[in-house]
């Protein structure tokens, strides 16, 4: 490794340390000691974006120094931009993970709510009990709805701020509360539909994985077929034509 590459590697290591969760936790603790905290948009969005560009820029500098010359100067900004987009996509993937967890835990929560309501437990108490039993992020959402219900909020208002994945559950409980109909059958039907959707999604993911597993084989086989089968035939025909 050349001596010119060491500054880029040191910059990349420093950016990784800044990006690490422990560094973010330390920064959060330091901000919590301030008498006047920063606004939410400045405290969360700004530093996160700066950290992304710091890490991506350090990676670009390291790549440019490793390549060297004019090629390194051209590679560095490309690596920085691609790295920043990848980091941003990774952060946004956290929301997708939360949505997936909500959909995965929803059938069990519907079953538990159906059992509680069938036993005569009030809706607010059932939501609080199930919210304490199921894991996050579903549990805190149900507990929040139960807290709003205890404070006297209307059912529609209590369910207004839940994620879209819980909208069907909210409609079932709001409809049951307004009409007085039993909610347990509707909850069992919702749990069955949710499990069927999860099963269909899993099967589709398995089929996509099979396609991606075969992709490297196709990427290796097609060039070999062209080089060994098509190219000699084309060259032979061209030799006969231009003889």
XYZ file of N, CA and C in Angstrom:
729
model
N 0.854 -1.198 0.000
C 0.000 0.000 0.000
C 0.885 1.240 0.000
N 0.616 2.214 -0.906
C 1.423 3.408 -1.011
C 1.175 4.334 0.156
N 2.192 5.241 0.393
C 2.045 6.168 1.485
C 0.963 7.197 1.257
N 0.638 7.464 -0.030
C -0.396 8.462 -0.320
C -1.782 8.000 0.070
N -1.961 6.692 0.235
C -3.289 6.179 0.576
C -3.609 6.312 2.052
N -2.597 6.511 2.884
C -2.845 6.545 4.321
C -3.745 7.700 4.748
N -3.611 8.938 4.206
C -4.543 9.999 4.640
C -5.995 9.678 4.367
N -6.285 9.075 3.195
C -7.661 8.716 2.895
C -8.193 7.655 3.835
N -7.353 6.662 4.141
C -7.787 5.617 5.058
C -8.025 6.163 6.458
N -7.166 7.106 6.892
C -7.371 7.723 8.204
C -8.662 8.543 8.223
N -8.940 9.253 7.125
C -10.189 10.015 7.058
C -11.397 9.103 7.091
N -11.308 7.959 6.381
C -12.413 7.004 6.386
C -12.631 6.423 7.778
N -11.524 6.107 8.489
C -11.654 5.571 9.848
C -12.284 6.588 10.788
N -11.898 7.868 10.640
C -12.499 8.909 11.487
C -13.984 9.061 11.202
N -14.358 8.971 9.927
C -15.781 9.083 9.592
C -16.572 7.922 10.151
N -16.002 6.720 10.114
C -16.685 5.560 10.678
C -16.909 5.728 12.168
N -15.904 6.291 12.864
C -16.060 6.521 14.302
C -17.160 7.536 14.575
N -17.237 8.574 13.733
C -18.302 9.572 13.914
C -19.651 8.967 13.643
N -19.708 8.047 12.656
C -20.988 7.445 12.259
C -21.458 6.372 13.234
N -20.582 5.855 14.094
C -20.921 4.714 14.926
C -22.061 5.040 15.870
N -22.882 4.020 16.251
C -24.001 4.271 17.168
C -23.558 4.819 18.513
N -22.350 4.400 19.014
C -21.911 4.902 20.307
C -21.626 6.389 20.236
N -21.048 6.823 19.083
C -20.798 8.257 18.949
C -22.100 9.025 18.888
N -23.098 8.474 18.191
C -24.388 9.143 18.143
C -25.033 9.190 19.524
N -24.890 8.109 20.310
C -25.444 8.103 21.661
C -24.758 9.140 22.530
N -23.422 9.260 22.402
C -22.692 10.256 23.179
C -23.138 11.668 22.807
N -23.301 11.906 21.488
C -23.755 13.229 21.057
C -25.155 13.529 21.580
N -26.007 12.512 21.600
C -27.366 12.714 22.119
C -27.324 13.056 23.605
N -26.445 12.392 24.362
C -26.337 12.698 25.787
C -25.807 14.106 26.009
N -24.834 14.518 25.169
C -24.299 15.876 25.314
C -25.383 16.903 25.012
N -26.182 16.658 23.950
C -27.263 17.591 23.628
C -28.312 17.642 24.730
N -28.530 16.492 25.404
C -29.534 16.477 26.473
C -29.097 17.295 27.680
N -27.787 17.554 27.827
C -27.300 18.366 28.937
C -27.411 19.855 28.666
N -27.691 20.236 27.416
C -27.809 21.655 27.112
C -29.078 22.228 27.729
N -29.042 23.476 28.185
C -30.246 24.066 28.782
C -31.346 24.311 27.764
N -30.978 24.640 26.519
C -31.976 24.900 25.473
C -31.718 23.936 24.330
N -32.464 22.845 24.212
C -32.229 21.892 23.146
C -32.539 22.494 21.787
N -31.879 21.922 20.759
C -32.088 22.384 19.408
C -33.434 21.894 18.903
N -33.993 22.557 17.895
C -35.233 22.060 17.297
C -35.042 20.688 16.716
N -36.167 19.936 16.625
C -36.088 18.547 16.195
C -35.521 18.423 14.797
N -35.913 19.322 13.869
C -35.424 19.213 12.509
C -33.933 19.424 12.419
N -33.380 20.407 13.208
C -31.952 20.670 13.172
C -31.183 19.600 13.896
N -31.716 19.077 15.013
C -30.979 18.130 15.839
C -30.926 16.750 15.224
N -31.918 16.374 14.411
C -31.942 15.016 13.888
C -31.560 14.945 12.422
N -32.205 15.802 11.584
C -31.982 15.693 10.145
C -30.618 16.230 9.762
N -30.256 17.426 10.309
C -29.001 18.044 9.913
C -27.780 17.204 10.231
N -27.529 16.831 11.507
C -26.362 16.012 11.809
C -26.347 14.683 11.087
N -27.506 14.070 10.903
C -27.527 12.792 10.188
C -27.067 12.971 8.758
N -27.541 14.018 8.115
C -27.111 14.268 6.740
C -25.633 14.600 6.689
N -25.129 15.382 7.635
C -23.698 15.706 7.655
C -22.859 14.452 7.874
N -23.317 13.562 8.746
C -22.564 12.324 8.975
C -22.522 11.466 7.714
N -23.662 11.416 6.992
C -23.673 10.652 5.744
C -22.638 11.174 4.766
N -22.633 12.496 4.573
C -21.701 13.063 3.613
C -20.258 12.961 4.116
N -20.059 13.024 5.436
C -18.702 12.874 5.967
C -18.157 11.490 5.670
N -18.965 10.465 5.958
C -18.513 9.098 5.700
C -18.353 8.845 4.207
N -19.319 9.299 3.392
C -19.219 9.088 1.949
C -18.042 9.858 1.362
N -17.812 11.093 1.836
C -16.667 11.850 1.337
C -15.343 11.214 1.711
N -15.255 10.692 2.935
C -14.021 10.007 3.324
C -13.781 8.770 2.473
N -14.854 8.026 2.174
C -14.710 6.864 1.297
C -14.262 7.287 -0.094
N -14.818 8.408 -0.596
C -14.398 8.896 -1.901
C -12.936 9.310 -1.919
N -12.490 10.008 -0.869
C -11.083 10.413 -0.799
C -10.166 9.195 -0.756
N -10.556 8.201 0.055
C -9.734 6.985 0.138
C -9.670 6.279 -1.209
N -10.813 6.182 -1.912
C -10.810 5.532 -3.220
C -9.967 6.315 -4.210
N -10.063 7.659 -4.172
C -9.264 8.460 -5.084
C -7.773 8.328 -4.840
N -7.373 8.284 -3.576
C -5.952 8.122 -3.267
C -5.454 6.731 -3.628
N -6.302 5.717 -3.461
C -5.877 4.363 -3.821
C -5.713 4.222 -5.332
N -6.624 4.837 -6.103
C -6.505 4.750 -7.560
C -5.390 5.647 -8.062
N -5.370 6.906 -7.585
C -4.313 7.826 -7.939
C -4.500 8.478 -9.293
N -3.854 9.634 -9.471
C -3.849 10.312 -10.756
C -5.199 10.890 -11.122
N -5.358 11.144 -12.428
C -6.625 11.679 -12.927
C -7.770 10.693 -12.733
N -7.461 9.403 -12.832
C -8.507 8.399 -12.611
C -9.030 8.470 -11.180
N -8.125 8.661 -10.221
C -8.564 8.794 -8.836
C -9.406 10.029 -8.614
N -9.052 11.139 -9.279
C -9.861 12.352 -9.159
C -11.257 12.164 -9.731
N -11.387 11.309 -10.756
C -12.708 11.037 -11.324
C -13.492 10.035 -10.476
N -12.770 9.099 -9.850
C -13.440 8.060 -9.070
C -13.955 8.605 -7.740
N -13.228 9.545 -7.127
C -13.564 10.017 -5.781
C -14.981 10.587 -5.687
N -15.391 11.536 -6.552
C -16.773 12.038 -6.402
C -17.835 10.994 -6.686
N -17.538 10.071 -7.605
C -18.513 9.015 -7.895
C -18.720 8.137 -6.671
N -17.629 7.743 -6.025
C -17.726 6.910 -4.822
C -18.449 7.669 -3.711
N -18.184 8.977 -3.579
C -18.834 9.761 -2.531
C -20.346 9.836 -2.753
N -20.766 10.116 -3.988
C -22.206 10.238 -4.259
C -22.901 8.898 -4.089
N -22.310 7.825 -4.633
C -22.916 6.495 -4.508
C -22.977 6.067 -3.046
N -21.906 6.359 -2.288
C -21.903 6.001 -0.869
C -22.957 6.749 -0.079
N -23.166 8.050 -0.387
C -24.190 8.812 0.331
C -25.583 8.280 0.031
N -25.825 7.925 -1.224
C -27.142 7.385 -1.566
C -27.361 6.030 -0.906
N -26.317 5.222 -0.834
C -26.458 3.910 -0.188
C -26.742 4.077 1.296
N -26.049 5.006 1.954
C -26.293 5.238 3.377
C -27.704 5.769 3.615
N -28.175 6.653 2.727
C -29.529 7.182 2.873
C -30.565 6.078 2.690
N -30.322 5.201 1.706
C -31.241 4.082 1.495
C -31.245 3.150 2.693
N -30.068 2.933 3.307
C -29.983 2.070 4.484
C -30.773 2.657 5.646
N -30.686 3.988 5.835
C -31.441 4.624 6.919
C -32.940 4.526 6.668
N -33.356 4.768 5.422
C -34.783 4.693 5.107
C -35.306 3.272 5.208
N -34.403 2.287 5.113
C -34.827 0.904 5.261
C -35.322 0.568 6.641
N -34.966 1.394 7.653
C -35.480 1.174 8.998
C -36.971 1.280 9.072
N -37.559 2.269 8.320
C -39.006 2.365 8.272
C -39.638 1.151 7.644
N -39.013 0.621 6.603
C -39.538 -0.596 5.984
C -39.487 -1.769 6.950
N -38.427 -1.842 7.759
C -38.341 -2.913 8.747
C -39.459 -2.785 9.784
N -39.765 -1.557 10.197
C -40.866 -1.360 11.150
C -42.199 -1.791 10.547
N -42.423 -1.456 9.285
C -43.671 -1.860 8.635
C -43.764 -3.376 8.540
N -42.644 -4.014 8.215
C -42.649 -5.472 8.144
C -42.939 -6.094 9.502
N -42.359 -5.518 10.564
C -42.614 -6.039 11.911
C -44.068 -5.853 12.312
N -44.643 -4.701 11.956
C -46.058 -4.477 12.264
C -46.942 -5.521 11.595
N -46.690 -5.784 10.312
C -47.512 -6.765 9.598
C -47.301 -8.171 10.151
N -46.088 -8.472 10.598
C -45.818 -9.814 11.116
C -46.477 -10.042 12.469
N -46.531 -9.014 13.317
C -47.104 -9.162 14.653
C -48.607 -8.909 14.701
N -49.175 -8.364 13.626
C -50.593 -8.013 13.645
C -51.517 -9.216 13.833
N -51.318 -10.371 13.177
C -52.244 -11.496 13.397
C -52.317 -11.957 14.850
N -51.156 -12.063 15.511
C -51.171 -12.479 16.917
C -51.876 -11.447 17.788
N -51.664 -10.163 17.498
C -52.343 -9.125 18.277
C -53.853 -9.201 18.079
N -54.295 -9.470 16.846
C -55.743 -9.609 16.596
C -56.320 -10.785 17.379
N -55.598 -11.909 17.407
C -56.073 -13.063 18.173
C -56.183 -12.737 19.656
N -55.158 -12.055 20.197
C -55.194 -11.711 21.623
C -56.325 -10.731 21.931
N -56.524 -9.748 21.053
C -57.618 -8.808 21.268
C -58.967 -9.513 21.197
N -59.114 -10.472 20.269
C -60.362 -11.218 20.178
C -60.653 -12.009 21.433
N -59.614 -12.620 22.014
C -59.803 -13.383 23.251
C -60.210 -12.457 24.397
N -59.531 -11.289 24.492
C -59.869 -10.364 25.579
C -61.292 -9.837 25.443
N -61.684 -9.455 24.233
C -63.022 -8.907 24.049
C -64.095 -9.977 24.230
N -63.794 -11.213 23.847
C -64.759 -12.295 24.060
C -64.968 -12.571 25.542
N -63.951 -12.291 26.348
C -64.069 -12.482 27.795
C -64.749 -11.312 28.491
N -65.154 -10.284 27.734
C -65.844 -9.157 28.331
C -64.958 -8.023 28.778
N -63.690 -8.041 28.387
C -62.780 -6.959 28.777
C -63.081 -5.730 27.912
N -63.102 -4.523 28.475
C -63.322 -3.320 27.663
C -62.215 -3.139 26.622
N -62.545 -2.393 25.567
C -61.605 -2.240 24.452
C -60.317 -1.560 24.903
N -60.439 -0.485 25.688
C -59.242 0.211 26.137
C -58.342 -0.663 26.986
N -58.941 -1.418 27.901
C -58.151 -2.323 28.748
C -57.514 -3.432 27.920
N -58.264 -3.959 26.942
C -57.709 -5.006 26.074
C -56.538 -4.472 25.262
N -56.657 -3.257 24.734
C -55.558 -2.670 23.967
C -54.326 -2.468 24.842
N -54.531 -2.009 26.072
C -53.391 -1.813 26.973
C -52.713 -3.141 27.295
N -53.514 -4.193 27.548
C -52.934 -5.491 27.889
C -52.179 -6.091 26.704
N -52.779 -6.023 25.512
C -52.109 -6.579 24.330
C -50.898 -5.736 23.960
N -50.998 -4.424 24.119
C -49.846 -3.572 23.845
C -48.662 -3.881 24.732
N -48.936 -4.287 25.975
C -47.835 -4.682 26.859
C -47.299 -6.066 26.542
N -48.078 -6.883 25.813
C -47.660 -8.260 25.543
C -46.900 -8.401 24.231
N -47.243 -7.608 23.215
C -46.603 -7.758 21.910
C -45.380 -6.861 21.849
N -44.401 -7.205 21.021
C -43.164 -6.422 20.969
C -43.357 -5.122 20.200
N -42.344 -4.251 20.304
C -42.326 -3.002 19.541
C -42.085 -3.324 18.065
N -42.561 -2.480 17.158
C -43.246 -1.198 17.383
C -44.760 -1.309 17.539
N -45.317 -2.525 17.424
C -46.767 -2.658 17.518
C -47.263 -2.369 18.929
N -46.565 -2.881 19.936
C -46.993 -2.688 21.315
C -47.163 -1.228 21.704
N -46.153 -0.363 21.461
C -46.335 1.059 21.815
C -47.487 1.729 21.078
N -47.741 1.342 19.824
C -48.870 1.936 19.105
C -50.204 1.573 19.778
N -50.368 0.312 20.138
C -51.606 -0.101 20.801
C -51.728 0.547 22.173
N -50.612 0.631 22.893
C -50.648 1.283 24.202
C -51.000 2.756 24.074
N -50.507 3.411 23.007
C -50.857 4.813 22.793
C -52.337 5.002 22.512
N -52.920 4.109 21.715
C -54.363 4.187 21.460
C -55.141 3.972 22.759
N -54.699 3.002 23.573
C -55.368 2.755 24.846
C -55.269 3.965 25.766
N -54.121 4.641 25.771
C -53.968 5.829 26.620
C -54.901 6.946 26.177
N -55.028 7.146 24.858
C -55.948 8.173 24.366
C -57.391 7.822 24.723
N -57.732 6.527 24.645
C -59.089 6.117 25.002
C -59.364 6.372 26.487
N -58.378 6.120 27.350
C -58.569 6.382 28.779
C -58.737 7.866 29.061
N -58.113 8.710 28.228
C -58.244 10.149 28.423
C -59.557 10.698 27.891
N -60.370 9.840 27.286
C -61.674 10.269 26.813
C -61.748 10.611 25.349
N -60.712 10.271 24.570
C -60.735 10.578 23.144
C -61.737 9.682 22.426
N -62.328 10.208 21.375
C -63.220 9.415 20.555
C -62.437 8.290 19.868
N -63.087 7.138 19.613
C -62.352 6.029 18.978
C -61.687 6.414 17.666
N -62.375 7.170 16.822
C -61.773 7.564 15.545
C -60.565 8.465 15.761
N -60.645 9.355 16.758
C -59.501 10.223 17.049
C -58.346 9.421 17.636
N -58.644 8.428 18.454
C -57.574 7.630 19.062
C -56.797 6.830 18.015
N -57.490 6.404 16.944
C -56.837 5.608 15.900
C -56.352 6.457 14.729
N -56.459 7.780 14.825
C -56.167 8.629 13.668
C -54.680 8.653 13.319
N -53.796 8.516 14.305
C -52.364 8.695 14.074
C -51.595 7.381 13.980
N -52.269 6.253 13.910
C -51.562 4.975 13.834
C -51.035 4.772 12.418
N -50.022 3.930 12.219
C -49.539 3.643 10.861
C -50.625 3.010 10.012
N -50.416 3.090 8.709
C -51.422 2.579 7.781
C -51.586 1.072 7.918
N -50.551 0.372 8.392
C -50.657 -1.073 8.573
C -51.677 -1.451 9.644
N -51.980 -0.532 10.563
C -52.947 -0.789 11.628
C -54.316 -0.179 11.335
N -54.479 0.381 10.143
C -55.758 1.035 9.820
C -56.904 0.033 9.820
N -56.673 -1.173 9.297
C -57.749 -2.173 9.262
C -58.170 -2.570 10.673
N -57.189 -2.740 11.578
C -57.524 -3.062 12.967
C -58.325 -1.932 13.602
N -57.933 -0.689 13.349
C -58.671 0.431 13.894
C -60.096 0.497 13.365
N -60.278 0.212 12.075
C -61.634 0.238 11.522
C -62.520 -0.823 12.163
N -61.950 -1.996 12.390
C -62.733 -3.067 13.009
C -63.195 -2.658 14.401
N -62.285 -2.124 15.217
C -62.647 -1.786 16.592
C -63.552 -0.557 16.652
N -63.317 0.417 15.768
C -64.191 1.597 15.752
C -65.591 1.207 15.307
N -65.694 0.368 14.286
C -67.009 -0.058 13.801
C -67.755 -0.849 14.876
N -67.012 -1.710 15.577
C -67.646 -2.491 16.641
C -68.111 -1.592 17.778
N -67.306 -0.560 18.101
C -67.713 0.340 19.169
C -68.900 1.192 18.802
N -69.020 1.586 17.552
C -70.132 2.436 17.145
C -71.439 1.655 16.945
N -71.313 0.429 16.428
C -72.522 -0.352 16.149
C -72.901 -1.300 17.276
N -71.966 -1.575 18.187
C -72.234 -2.514 19.257
C -72.104 -3.971 18.856
N -71.632 -4.227 17.623
C -71.467 -5.611 17.172
C -70.243 -6.229 17.826
N -70.230 -7.560 17.880
C -69.092 -8.276 18.450
C -67.882 -8.122 17.531
N -66.745 -7.749 18.125
C -65.541 -7.520 17.335
C -64.704 -8.774 17.162
N -64.929 -9.799 17.991
C -64.072 -10.984 17.944
C -64.105 -11.680 16.582
N -65.277 -11.917 15.947
C -65.258 -12.562 14.626
C -64.505 -11.742 13.585
N -64.713 -10.421 13.597
C -63.998 -9.582 12.641
C -62.495 -9.603 12.893
N -62.087 -9.672 14.155
C -60.659 -9.745 14.465
C -60.060 -11.069 13.995
N -60.795 -12.159 14.156
C -60.300 -13.452 13.667
C -60.175 -13.436 12.143
N -61.152 -12.827 11.461
C -61.068 -12.737 10.002
C -59.883 -11.877 9.574
N -59.644 -10.772 10.297
C -58.502 -9.920 9.978
C -57.188 -10.658 10.197
N -57.094 -11.446 11.271
C -55.884 -12.223 11.517
C -55.650 -13.241 10.404
N -56.719 -13.898 9.947
C -56.569 -14.867 8.864
C -56.126 -14.184 7.570
N -56.714 -13.025 7.267
C -56.308 -12.300 6.062
C -54.852 -11.843 6.150
N -54.444 -11.382 7.330
C -53.061 -10.930 7.492
C -52.082 -12.079 7.322
N -52.425 -13.248 7.871
C -51.541 -14.404 7.713
C -51.471 -14.841 6.249
N -52.594 -14.778 5.545
C -52.575 -15.140 4.124
C -51.708 -14.167 3.322
N -51.781 -12.882 3.642
C -50.952 -11.896 2.949
C -49.476 -12.120 3.237
N -49.160 -12.414 4.498
C -47.759 -12.697 4.834
C -47.254 -13.935 4.119
N -48.105 -14.978 4.043
C -47.706 -16.201 3.359
C -47.464 -15.937 1.871
N -48.347 -15.147 1.260
C -48.168 -14.821 -0.156
C -46.895 -14.006 -0.378
N -46.622 -13.053 0.523
C -45.394 -12.280 0.398
C -44.151 -13.120 0.563
N -44.195 -14.094 1.488
C -43.044 -14.975 1.680
C -42.810 -15.844 0.455
N -43.881 -16.365 -0.118
C -43.721 -17.189 -1.322
C -43.168 -16.365 -2.481
N -43.639 -15.132 -2.630
C -43.111 -14.276 -3.694
C -41.626 -13.974 -3.466
N -41.236 -13.749 -2.201
C -39.828 -13.490 -1.906
C -38.967 -14.712 -2.218
N -39.477 -15.905 -1.925
C -38.728 -17.122 -2.239
C -38.561 -17.280 -3.744
N -39.611 -16.987 -4.516
C -39.498 -17.078 -5.969
C -38.503 -16.062 -6.518
N -38.517 -14.830 -5.976
C -37.541 -13.832 -6.409
C -36.125 -14.268 -6.060
N -35.964 -14.879 -4.889
C -34.631 -15.346 -4.501
C -34.136 -16.421 -5.466
N -35.033 -17.312 -5.920
C -34.625 -18.315 -6.887
C -34.152 -17.701 -8.192
N -34.821 -16.646 -8.617
C -34.397 -15.971 -9.855
C -33.029 -15.332 -9.676
N -32.824 -14.657 -8.523
C -31.536 -14.003 -8.294
C -30.410 -15.015 -8.111
N -30.725 -16.193 -7.581
C -29.683 -17.210 -7.437
C -29.205 -17.684 -8.806
N -30.136 -17.783 -9.776
C -29.765 -18.231 -11.113
C -29.140 -17.124 -11.960
N -29.249 -15.877 -11.528
C -28.711 -14.774 -12.327
C -27.203 -14.878 -12.561
N -26.374 -15.187 -11.532
C -24.933 -15.328 -11.829
C -24.635 -16.433 -12.838
N -25.403 -17.535 -12.776
C -25.191 -18.607 -13.748
C -25.471 -18.114 -15.164
N -26.575 -17.365 -15.327
C -26.869 -16.826 -16.645
C -25.829 -15.823 -17.099
N -25.336 -14.991 -16.137
C -24.320 -14.002 -16.501
C -23.020 -14.659 -16.948
N -22.724 -15.854 -16.444
C -21.519 -16.575 -16.876
C -21.763 -17.424 -18.120
N -22.974 -17.984 -18.234
C -23.237 -18.911 -19.337
C -23.435 -18.184 -20.662
N -24.155 -17.058 -20.644
C -24.451 -16.374 -21.902
C -23.194 -15.841 -22.590
N -22.267 -15.169 -21.898
C -21.036 -14.750 -22.602
C -20.240 -15.941 -23.133
N -20.190 -17.034 -22.348
C -19.462 -18.210 -22.831
C -20.116 -18.801 -24.080
N -21.454 -18.821 -24.095
C -22.164 -19.335 -25.267
C -21.896 -18.464 -26.491
N -21.872 -17.128 -26.280
C -21.612 -16.233 -27.404
C -20.192 -16.411 -27.912
N -19.229 -16.520 -26.999
C -17.823 -16.636 -27.415
C -17.519 -17.983 -28.063
N -18.097 -19.068 -27.537
C -17.759 -20.406 -28.030
C -18.692 -20.901 -29.121
N -19.923 -20.401 -29.142
C -20.883 -20.909 -30.120
C -21.203 -19.951 -31.236
N -21.509 -18.696 -30.901
C -21.947 -17.736 -31.916
C -20.763 -17.099 -32.632
N -19.761 -16.660 -31.860
C -18.642 -15.946 -32.483
C -17.908 -16.783 -33.525
N -17.546 -18.060 -33.265
C -16.884 -18.846 -34.335
C -17.756 -19.001 -35.579
N -19.067 -19.168 -35.383
C -19.946 -19.300 -36.541
C -19.970 -18.021 -37.365
N -20.069 -16.871 -36.699
C -20.078 -15.591 -37.413
C -18.751 -15.358 -38.115
N -17.643 -15.673 -37.449
C -16.326 -15.493 -38.065
C -16.141 -16.413 -39.266
N -16.649 -17.643 -39.158
C -16.550 -18.576 -40.283
C -17.348 -18.086 -41.489
N -18.559 -17.605 -41.240
C -19.380 -17.096 -42.343
C -18.721 -15.860 -42.950
N -18.176 -14.961 -42.106
C -17.495 -13.765 -42.631
C -16.291 -14.123 -43.443
N -15.535 -15.171 -43.030
C -14.365 -15.600 -43.818
C -14.770 -16.127 -45.175
N -15.877 -16.886 -45.238
C -16.345 -17.391 -46.532
C -16.852 -16.277 -47.431
N -17.507 -15.276 -46.837
C -18.077 -14.202 -47.650
C -17.004 -13.295 -48.224
N -16.007 -12.958 -47.406
C -14.993 -11.975 -47.838
C -13.744 -12.650 -48.411
N -13.808 -13.939 -48.709
C -12.637 -14.622 -49.284
C -12.423 -14.126 -50.720
